[in-house]
Amino acid sequence: MKNRNKKNTEHGYWIFDPTGIAIKYATTVKFSCNEIKSIALMSDGFYYISMFEKFCDSYKIIEALKNHPAERLIDDVFEKLEKDEKLDKYPRFKIYDDASVVFARVK
């Protein structure tokens, strides 16, 4: 609870906040428009996918999202995580978290 109380505080950690107050604490990287072909915004629950070798980096996750529905990807991930009841094969704090992702191709 002590760490949870640091959420969205100046000396704590930041998560999405619809008021926009967290924006000034964001780590940002700028790209030119012609460098971006697609983008994905995902929750930590969806990012569990990166624990699996075939999705171990951002490029592989983007390729998977280009070729498969996100719902199918997260269902596959949740199925594997449910089988890891002791949370030791894929270390985490709970079986799985809610998962969301927004994926877009940029033209």
Coordinates of C-alpha atoms in Angstrom, one line a residue:
M1 CA 0.0 0.0 0.0
K2 CA 2.9 2.3 0.7
N3 CA 4.1 2.1 -2.9
R4 CA 0.5 2.2 -4.3
N5 CA 0.0 5.6 -2.5
K6 CA 2.9 7.0 -4.5
K7 CA 0.9 6.7 -7.7
N8 CA 0.7 9.9 -9.7
T9 CA 2.7 11.9 -7.1
E10 CA 5.8 14.0 -7.8
H11 CA 8.2 11.6 -6.0
G12 CA 6.3 8.4 -7.0
Y13 CA 5.3 6.9 -10.3
W14 CA 3.0 8.0 -13.1
I15 CA 0.2 6.1 -14.9
F16 CA -2.4 7.4 -17.3
D17 CA -4.3 10.2 -15.9
P18 CA -7.2 11.7 -17.8
T19 CA -6.6 15.2 -16.3
G20 CA -3.3 15.4 -18.1
I21 CA -1.3 16.3 -15.0
A22 CA 1.1 13.4 -15.6
I23 CA 2.3 14.6 -19.0
K24 CA 5.0 16.9 -17.6
Y25 CA 6.5 13.8 -15.9
A26 CA 6.6 11.7 -19.1
T27 CA 9.7 10.4 -20.7
T28 CA 9.4 11.4 -24.3
V29 CA 11.1 10.7 -27.6
K30 CA 10.5 12.6 -30.8
F31 CA 10.4 11.0 -34.2
S32 CA 9.8 12.6 -37.6
C33 CA 6.6 11.6 -39.3
N34 CA 8.3 9.5 -41.9
E35 CA 9.9 7.3 -39.3
I36 CA 6.6 6.0 -37.9
K37 CA 4.8 3.2 -39.7
S38 CA 2.7 2.0 -36.7
I39 CA 2.2 2.6 -33.1
A40 CA 0.8 0.7 -30.1
L41 CA -0.2 2.1 -26.7
M42 CA -0.7 -0.7 -24.2
S43 CA -1.3 -1.3 -20.5
D44 CA 1.1 -3.3 -18.4
G45 CA -1.4 -6.1 -18.5
F46 CA -1.1 -6.3 -22.3
Y47 CA 2.7 -5.9 -22.1
Y48 CA 2.9 -9.2 -20.3
I49 CA 3.1 -10.5 -23.8
S50 CA 6.8 -9.4 -23.8
M51 CA 7.6 -12.2 -21.3
F52 CA 7.3 -14.8 -24.1
E53 CA 10.2 -15.3 -26.4
K54 CA 8.3 -14.8 -29.7
F55 CA 7.2 -11.3 -28.4
C56 CA 10.3 -10.4 -26.5
D57 CA 10.8 -7.0 -28.1
S58 CA 8.7 -4.1 -29.3
Y59 CA 9.1 -4.9 -33.0
K60 CA 7.8 -8.4 -32.5
I61 CA 4.8 -7.1 -30.6
I62 CA 4.0 -4.6 -33.3
E63 CA 4.3 -7.3 -36.0
A64 CA 2.0 -9.6 -34.0
L65 CA -0.6 -6.8 -33.7
K66 CA -0.3 -6.2 -37.5
N67 CA -1.1 -9.8 -38.2
H68 CA -3.5 -10.9 -35.4
P69 CA -6.4 -9.5 -33.5
A70 CA -5.2 -8.1 -30.1
E71 CA -8.0 -10.1 -28.4
R72 CA -6.5 -13.4 -29.7
L73 CA -3.0 -12.4 -28.6
I74 CA -4.0 -11.5 -25.1
D75 CA -6.2 -14.6 -24.8
D76 CA -3.1 -16.7 -25.7
V77 CA -1.0 -14.8 -23.1
F78 CA -3.6 -15.2 -20.4
E79 CA -3.9 -18.9 -21.1
K80 CA -0.2 -19.4 -20.6
L81 CA -0.2 -17.2 -17.4
E82 CA -3.1 -19.2 -15.9
K83 CA -1.0 -22.4 -16.3
D84 CA 1.8 -20.7 -14.3
E85 CA -0.1 -20.8 -11.0
K86 CA 3.0 -20.4 -8.8
L87 CA 4.0 -17.3 -10.8
D88 CA 7.5 -18.6 -11.1
K89 CA 7.9 -19.4 -14.8
Y90 CA 6.8 -15.9 -15.7
P91 CA 7.5 -13.8 -12.5
R92 CA 4.8 -11.2 -11.7
F93 CA 2.7 -10.1 -8.7
K94 CA -0.6 -11.7 -9.7
I95 CA -1.9 -14.3 -12.2
Y96 CA -2.6 -11.5 -14.8
D97 CA -3.8 -7.9 -14.9
D98 CA -6.5 -6.3 -17.0
A99 CA -5.1 -5.7 -20.5
S100 CA -5.7 -3.0 -23.1
V101 CA -4.0 -2.0 -26.3
V102 CA -4.6 0.6 -29.0
F103 CA -2.8 -0.2 -32.3
A104 CA -2.7 2.0 -35.4
R105 CA -1.0 2.0 -38.7
V106 CA 0.4 5.4 -39.6
K107 CA 0.2 6.6 -43.3

